[in-house]
PDB file of C-alpha atoms in Angstrom:
ATOM      1  CA  MET A   1       0.000   0.000   0.000  1.00  0.00           C
ATOM      2  CA  GLU A   2       1.358   3.377  -0.939  1.00  0.00           C
ATOM      3  CA  SER A   3       2.446   5.734   1.846  1.00  0.00           C
ATOM      4  CA  SER A   4       0.002   8.458   0.744  1.00  0.00           C
ATOM      5  CA  THR A   5      -2.863   5.969   1.002  1.00  0.00           C
ATOM      6  CA  GLN A   6      -1.655   4.886   4.434  1.00  0.00           C
ATOM      7  CA  ARG A   7      -1.485   8.492   5.669  1.00  0.00           C
ATOM      8  CA  ARG A   8      -4.966   9.247   4.357  1.00  0.00           C
ATOM      9  CA  ARG A   9      -6.404   6.085   5.913  1.00  0.00           C
ATOM     10  CA  LEU A  10      -4.825   6.791   9.287  1.00  0.00           C
ATOM     11  CA  SER A  11      -6.160  10.330   9.191  1.00  0.00           C
ATOM     12  CA  ILE A  12      -9.701   9.064   8.564  1.00  0.00           C
ATOM     13  CA  ILE A  13      -9.500   6.514  11.360  1.00  0.00           C
ATOM     14  CA  ALA A  14      -7.949   9.084  13.696  1.00  0.00           C
ATOM     15  CA  SER A  15     -10.944  11.352  13.200  1.00  0.00           C
ATOM     16  CA  HIS A  16     -13.007   8.754  15.089  1.00  0.00           C
ATOM     17  CA  LEU A  17     -10.504   8.123  17.870  1.00  0.00           C
ATOM     18  CA  ASN A  18      -9.128   9.676  21.030  1.00  0.00           C
ATOM     19  CA  PRO A  19      -6.744  11.453  21.259  1.00  0.00           C
ATOM     20  CA  ILE A  20      -7.332  14.170  18.642  1.00  0.00           C
ATOM     21  CA  PRO A  21      -5.266  13.583  15.488  1.00  0.00           C
ATOM     22  CA  SER A  22      -1.939  15.335  15.079  1.00  0.00           C
ATOM     23  CA  PRO A  23      -1.580  18.589  13.086  1.00  0.00           C
ATOM     24  CA  GLN A  24       0.191  16.636  10.342  1.00  0.00           C
ATOM     25  CA  GLN A  25      -2.848  14.357   9.989  1.00  0.00           C
ATOM     26  CA  LEU A  26      -5.225  17.294  10.047  1.00  0.00           C
ATOM     27  CA  ASN A  27      -3.332  18.911   7.163  1.00  0.00           C
ATOM     28  CA  LEU A  28      -4.285  16.020   4.883  1.00  0.00           C
ATOM     29  CA  SER A  29      -7.537  17.913   4.102  1.00  0.00           C
ATOM     30  CA  LEU A  30     -10.005  15.113   3.473  1.00  0.00           C
ATOM     31  CA  CYS A  31     -12.832  17.580   2.882  1.00  0.00           C
ATOM     32  CA  ASN A  32     -11.620  18.565  -0.589  1.00  0.00           C
ATOM     33  CA  SER A  33     -12.946  15.402  -2.215  1.00  0.00           C
ATOM     34  CA  SER A  34     -15.651  16.070  -4.791  1.00  0.00           C
ATOM     35  CA  SER A  35     -18.505  13.892  -6.003  1.00  0.00           C
ATOM     36  CA  SER A  36     -16.411  13.138  -9.091  1.00  0.00           C
ATOM     37  CA  ASP A  37     -13.755  11.692  -6.752  1.00  0.00           C
ATOM     38  CA  SER A  38     -16.392   9.355  -5.322  1.00  0.00           C
ATOM     39  CA  GLU A  39     -17.454   8.239  -8.788  1.00  0.00           C
ATOM     40  CA  LYS A  40     -13.831   7.676  -9.803  1.00  0.00           C
ATOM     41  CA  HIS A  41     -13.226   5.460  -6.780  1.00  0.00           C
ATOM     42  CA  SER A  42     -16.512   3.592  -7.162  1.00  0.00           C
ATOM     43  CA  ASN A  43     -15.453   2.655 -10.710  1.00  0.00           C
ATOM     44  CA  SER A  44     -11.951   1.643  -9.683  1.00  0.00           C
ATOM     45  CA  SER A  45     -10.359  -1.216 -11.579  1.00  0.00           C
ATOM     46  CA  SER A  46      -9.390  -4.489  -9.984  1.00  0.00           C
ATOM     47  CA  SER A  47      -6.022  -4.274 -11.780  1.00  0.00           C
ATOM     48  CA  SER A  48      -4.865  -1.552  -9.359  1.00  0.00           C
ATOM     49  CA  CYS A  49      -6.641  -2.907  -6.265  1.00  0.00           C
ATOM     50  CA  VAL A  50      -4.333  -3.940  -3.428  1.00  0.00           C
ATOM     51  CA  PHE A  51      -6.943  -6.380  -2.077  1.00  0.00           C
ATOM     52  CA  CYS A  52      -7.196  -8.084  -5.469  1.00  0.00           C
ATOM     53  CA  LYS A  53      -3.413  -8.401  -5.441  1.00  0.00           C
ATOM     54  CA  ILE A  54      -3.623 -10.052  -2.010  1.00  0.00           C
ATOM     55  CA  VAL A  55      -6.252 -12.486  -3.334  1.00  0.00           C
ATOM     56  CA  GLN A  56      -3.996 -13.282  -6.320  1.00  0.00           C
ATOM     57  CA  GLY A  57      -0.923 -13.727  -4.127  1.00  0.00           C
ATOM     58  CA  GLN A  58       0.801 -10.677  -5.623  1.00  0.00           C
ATOM     59  CA  ALA A  59       0.844  -8.675  -2.373  1.00  0.00           C
ATOM     60  CA  PRO A  60       1.676  -9.837   1.164  1.00  0.00           C
ATOM     61  CA  ALA A  61      -0.922 -10.296   3.891  1.00  0.00           C
ATOM     62  CA  LEU A  62      -1.143 -12.054   7.245  1.00  0.00           C
ATOM     63  CA  LYS A  63      -4.019 -14.373   6.366  1.00  0.00           C
ATOM     64  CA  LEU A  64      -6.277 -15.724   9.086  1.00  0.00           C
ATOM     65  CA  TYR A  65      -8.900 -17.542   7.034  1.00  0.00           C
ATOM     66  CA  GLU A  66      -9.812 -18.237   3.422  1.00  0.00           C
ATOM     67  CA  ASP A  67     -12.319 -20.230   1.419  1.00  0.00           C
ATOM     68  CA  ASP A  68     -13.743 -20.203  -2.106  1.00  0.00           C
ATOM     69  CA  ALA A  69     -15.751 -17.008  -1.498  1.00  0.00           C
ATOM     70  CA  CYS A  70     -13.756 -14.798   0.845  1.00  0.00           C
ATOM     71  CA  LEU A  71     -10.529 -14.087   2.635  1.00  0.00           C
ATOM     72  CA  CYS A  72      -9.680 -12.691   6.082  1.00  0.00           C
ATOM     73  CA  PHE A  73      -6.371 -11.095   7.068  1.00  0.00           C
ATOM     74  CA  LEU A  74      -4.970  -8.666   9.633  1.00  0.00           C
ATOM     75  CA  ASP A  75      -5.378  -4.969   8.888  1.00  0.00           C
ATOM     76  CA  THR A  76      -1.985  -3.378   8.174  1.00  0.00           C
ATOM     77  CA  ASN A  77      -2.980  -0.269  10.138  1.00  0.00           C
ATOM     78  CA  PRO A  78      -4.955  -1.749  13.061  1.00  0.00           C
ATOM     79  CA  VAL A  79      -6.866   0.355  15.568  1.00  0.00           C
ATOM     80  CA  SER A  80      -6.633  -2.494  18.090  1.00  0.00           C
ATOM     81  CA  PRO A  81      -4.744  -5.819  18.307  1.00  0.00           C
ATOM     82  CA  GLY A  82      -6.500  -8.397  16.151  1.00  0.00           C
ATOM     83  CA  HIS A  83      -8.199  -5.835  13.879  1.00  0.00           C
ATOM     84  CA  CYS A  84      -8.859  -7.803  10.705  1.00  0.00           C
ATOM     85  CA  LEU A  85     -10.707  -7.538   7.399  1.00  0.00           C
ATOM     86  CA  ILE A  86     -13.030  -9.914   5.579  1.00  0.00           C
ATOM     87  CA  ILE A  87     -13.054  -9.388   1.811  1.00  0.00           C
ATOM     88  CA  PRO A  88     -14.668 -11.203  -1.124  1.00  0.00           C
ATOM     89  CA  ARG A  89     -12.334 -12.837  -3.619  1.00  0.00           C
ATOM     90  CA  SER A  90     -14.126 -11.066  -6.457  1.00  0.00           C
ATOM     91  CA  HIS A  91     -13.753  -7.317  -6.908  1.00  0.00           C
ATOM     92  CA  PHE A  92     -16.692  -5.105  -5.938  1.00  0.00           C
ATOM     93  CA  PRO A  93     -15.903  -1.433  -5.213  1.00  0.00           C
ATOM     94  CA  SER A  94     -18.458  -0.944  -2.418  1.00  0.00           C
ATOM     95  CA  LEU A  95     -20.978  -2.785  -0.293  1.00  0.00           C
ATOM     96  CA  VAL A  96     -23.920  -1.512  -2.349  1.00  0.00           C
ATOM     97  CA  ALA A  97     -22.240  -2.853  -5.507  1.00  0.00           C
ATOM     98  CA  THR A  98     -21.732  -6.288  -3.944  1.00  0.00           C
ATOM     99  CA  PRO A  99     -24.300  -9.024  -4.751  1.00  0.00           C
ATOM    100  CA  PRO A 100     -26.383 -10.076  -1.717  1.00  0.00           C
ATOM    101  CA  SER A 101     -25.096 -13.650  -2.028  1.00  0.00           C
ATOM    102  CA  VAL A 102     -21.506 -12.410  -1.659  1.00  0.00           C
ATOM    103  CA  VAL A 103     -22.417 -10.193   1.290  1.00  0.00           C
ATOM    104  CA  ALA A 104     -24.126 -13.201   2.878  1.00  0.00           C
ATOM    105  CA  ALA A 105     -21.015 -15.329   2.379  1.00  0.00           C
ATOM    106  CA  MET A 106     -18.840 -12.679   4.046  1.00  0.00           C
ATOM    107  CA  CYS A 107     -21.227 -12.110   6.952  1.00  0.00           C
ATOM    108  CA  SER A 108     -21.652 -15.833   7.564  1.00  0.00           C
ATOM    109  CA  LYS A 109     -17.973 -15.982   8.566  1.00  0.00           C
ATOM    110  CA  VAL A 110     -18.238 -13.171  11.124  1.00  0.00           C
ATOM    111  CA  PRO A 111     -19.343 -15.306  14.132  1.00  0.00           C
ATOM    112  CA  TYR A 112     -16.680 -17.921  13.426  1.00  0.00           C
ATOM    113  CA  ILE A 113     -13.798 -15.493  12.881  1.00  0.00           C
ATOM    114  CA  SER A 114     -14.802 -13.007  15.592  1.00  0.00           C
ATOM    115  CA  LYS A 115     -14.925 -15.737  18.261  1.00  0.00           C
ATOM    116  CA  ALA A 116     -11.394 -16.813  17.353  1.00  0.00           C
ATOM    117  CA  VAL A 117     -10.104 -13.229  17.305  1.00  0.00           C
ATOM    118  CA  MET A 118     -11.689 -12.409  20.677  1.00  0.00           C
ATOM    119  CA  LYS A 119     -10.204 -15.510  22.302  1.00  0.00           C
ATOM    120  CA  ALA A 120      -6.773 -14.805  20.820  1.00  0.00           C
ATOM    121  CA  THR A 121      -6.829 -11.166  21.989  1.00  0.00           C
ATOM    122  CA  ASP A 122      -8.429 -11.887  25.383  1.00  0.00           C
ATOM    123  CA  SER A 123     -11.376  -9.627  24.624  1.00  0.00           C
ATOM    124  CA  ASP A 124     -15.095 -10.307  24.887  1.00  0.00           C
ATOM    125  CA  SER A 125     -16.451  -7.653  22.513  1.00  0.00           C
ATOM    126  CA  PHE A 126     -15.894  -6.370  18.993  1.00  0.00           C
ATOM    127  CA  ASN A 127     -17.118  -3.766  16.514  1.00  0.00           C
ATOM    128  CA  LEU A 128     -18.292  -4.821  13.067  1.00  0.00           C
ATOM    129  CA  LEU A 129     -17.646  -1.919  10.709  1.00  0.00           C
ATOM    130  CA  VAL A 130     -18.162  -1.135   7.021  1.00  0.00           C
ATOM    131  CA  ASN A 131     -17.012   2.165   5.510  1.00  0.00           C
ATOM    132  CA  ASN A 132     -19.109   2.443   2.369  1.00  0.00           C
ATOM    133  CA  GLY A 133     -18.078   5.287   0.050  1.00  0.00           C
ATOM    134  CA  LEU A 134     -15.514   8.060   0.124  1.00  0.00           C
ATOM    135  CA  ASP A 135     -17.442  10.339   2.498  1.00  0.00           C
ATOM    136  CA  ALA A 136     -17.858   7.462   4.961  1.00  0.00           C
ATOM    137  CA  GLY A 137     -14.087   6.946   5.128  1.00  0.00           C
ATOM    138  CA  GLN A 138     -13.648   4.112   2.626  1.00  0.00           C
ATOM    139  CA  VAL A 139     -10.064   4.093   1.376  1.00  0.00           C
ATOM    140  CA  ILE A 140      -9.655   0.728  -0.346  1.00  0.00           C
ATOM    141  CA  PHE A 141     -12.402   0.425  -2.951  1.00  0.00           C
ATOM    142  CA  HIS A 142     -12.827  -3.320  -2.707  1.00  0.00           C
ATOM    143  CA  THR A 143     -15.710  -4.068  -0.367  1.00  0.00           C
ATOM    144  CA  HIS A 144     -14.608  -5.269   3.067  1.00  0.00           C
ATOM    145  CA  ILE A 145     -15.796  -5.747   6.641  1.00  0.00           C
ATOM    146  CA  HIS A 146     -13.743  -4.726   9.669  1.00  0.00           C
ATOM    147  CA  ILE A 147     -13.701  -6.862  12.817  1.00  0.00           C
ATOM    148  CA  ILE A 148     -12.260  -4.709  15.618  1.00  0.00           C
ATOM    149  CA  PRO A 149     -11.722  -6.329  19.048  1.00  0.00           C
ATOM    150  CA  ARG A 150     -12.651  -4.146  22.015  1.00  0.00           C
ATOM    151  CA  ARG A 151     -11.679  -3.945  25.672  1.00  0.00           C
ATOM    152  CA  ALA A 152     -13.387  -2.251  28.585  1.00  0.00           C
ATOM    153  CA  ARG A 153     -12.571   1.466  28.794  1.00  0.00           C
ATOM    154  CA  ASP A 154     -10.329   1.367  25.716  1.00  0.00           C
ATOM    155  CA  CYS A 155     -11.869   4.713  24.597  1.00  0.00           C
ATOM    156  CA  LEU A 156     -11.436   3.648  20.987  1.00  0.00           C
ATOM    157  CA  TRP A 157     -14.283   5.640  19.423  1.00  0.00           C
ATOM    158  CA  ALA A 158     -14.655   9.290  20.342  1.00  0.00           C
ATOM    159  CA  SER A 159     -18.318   9.105  19.291  1.00  0.00           C
ATOM    160  CA  GLU A 160     -19.062   6.749  22.187  1.00  0.00           C
ATOM    161  CA  SER A 161     -18.741   9.680  24.577  1.00  0.00           C
ATOM    162  CA  LEU A 162     -21.321  11.759  22.674  1.00  0.00           C
ATOM    163  CA  GLN A 163     -24.725  12.215  24.266  1.00  0.00           C
ATOM    164  CA  ARG A 164     -27.495  10.575  22.264  1.00  0.00           C
ATOM    165  CA  HIS A 165     -31.039  11.851  22.113  1.00  0.00           C
ATOM    166  CA  PRO A 166     -34.291   9.881  21.715  1.00  0.00           C
ATOM    167  CA  LEU A 167     -35.815   9.849  18.252  1.00  0.00           C
ATOM    168  CA  LYS A 168     -38.557  12.449  17.915  1.00  0.00           C
ATOM    169  CA  GLN A 169     -41.499  10.592  16.421  1.00  0.00           C
ATOM    170  CA  ASP A 170     -42.996  13.550  14.601  1.00  0.00           C
ATOM    171  CA  GLN A 171     -44.143  14.348  11.063  1.00  0.00           C
ATOM    172  CA  GLU A 172     -40.576  14.889   9.891  1.00  0.00           C
ATOM    173  CA  VAL A 173     -39.642  11.361  10.945  1.00  0.00           C
ATOM    174  CA  LEU A 174     -42.835  10.018   9.397  1.00  0.00           C
ATOM    175  CA  HIS A 175     -41.874  11.670   6.101  1.00  0.00           C
ATOM    176  CA  LEU A 176     -38.372  10.156   6.321  1.00  0.00           C
ATOM    177  CA  VAL A 177     -39.745   6.645   6.965  1.00  0.00           C
ATOM    178  CA  ASN A 178     -42.142   6.879   4.028  1.00  0.00           C
ATOM    179  CA  ASN A 179     -39.411   8.256   1.777  1.00  0.00           C
ATOM    180  CA  ILE A 180     -37.040   5.387   2.633  1.00  0.00           C
ATOM    181  CA  ARG A 181     -39.794   2.825   2.053  1.00  0.00           C
ATOM    182  CA  GLN A 182     -40.550   4.396  -1.297  1.00  0.00           C
ATOM    183  CA  GLN A 183     -36.882   4.256  -2.290  1.00  0.00           C
ATOM    184  CA  LEU A 184     -36.709   0.594  -1.257  1.00  0.00           C
ATOM    185  CA  SER A 185     -39.275  -0.232  -3.915  1.00  0.00           C
ATOM    186  CA  PHE A 186     -36.823   1.017  -6.562  1.00  0.00           C
ATOM    187  CA  VAL A 187     -33.704  -0.738  -5.255  1.00  0.00           C
ATOM    188  CA  ASP A 188     -32.438  -3.491  -7.553  1.00  0.00           C
ATOM    189  CA  GLY A 189     -32.651  -6.941  -6.026  1.00  0.00           C
ATOM    190  CA  PHE A 190     -35.487  -6.148  -3.645  1.00  0.00           C
ATOM    191  CA  GLU A 191     -38.457  -6.427  -5.997  1.00  0.00           C
ATOM    192  CA  ASP A 192     -39.843  -9.338  -3.968  1.00  0.00           C
ATOM    193  CA  SER A 193     -40.038  -7.279  -0.790  1.00  0.00           C
ATOM    194  CA  LYS A 194     -43.537  -5.935  -1.253  1.00  0.00           C
ATOM    195  CA  ASP A 195     -44.481  -5.535   2.398  1.00  0.00           C
ATOM    196  CA  HIS A 196     -42.698  -2.509   3.850  1.00  0.00           C
ATOM    197  CA  GLY A 197     -44.921  -2.367   6.942  1.00  0.00           C
ATOM    198  CA  THR A 198     -47.207   0.382   8.105  1.00  0.00           C
ATOM    199  CA  THR A 199     -46.376   3.785   9.476  1.00  0.00           C
ATOM    200  CA  THR A 200     -47.764   4.547  12.911  1.00  0.00           C
ATOM    201  CA  LEU A 201     -46.598   7.263  15.225  1.00  0.00           C
ATOM    202  CA  ILE A 202     -46.536   6.283  18.889  1.00  0.00           C
ATOM    203  CA  GLY A 203     -49.143   8.263  20.736  1.00  0.00           C
ATOM    204  CA  SER A 204     -51.116   9.095  17.601  1.00  0.00           C
TER     205      SER A 204
END
């Protein structure tokens, strides 16, 4: 992986962590990416993909598990010991571009791999994370799932200290729910999901 890619990835991850990222990381200016940048990455070729090179044996990786559908290896820039990635052998630039059958194959390995990782790292918890798209912090545009072991009071995610507020079940939320349900009817691969439920506001 190129050093510029490593610096950018670390900067993105650092934005979610304590302590606050260094001035050098902050100067990487991730906010200058345009929508055209996102489209360029989403159409990235497998020929230049580092994960495809790992699958083909052309790039090194500390492999933990592999089968006919997917591969798991340690992240080269872990946020905790045992931080690993599950990737499909075939190239798909994002989760939304990945066929449901491939996503299912990847996710089916999560309980098996996560149990082994937690035992090996003496932890009893983990985060399952997917960065989907440039604005969500995706750096390698070959779909992948992070398994990140956790320990008590490790203060890994800064967002965990943020105060959360109950969802306001008002007309704005009702509009959002109906809008999402409407969009679901146009999503490829979900034509058979006709029943999207009913919308009822609590207390109405």
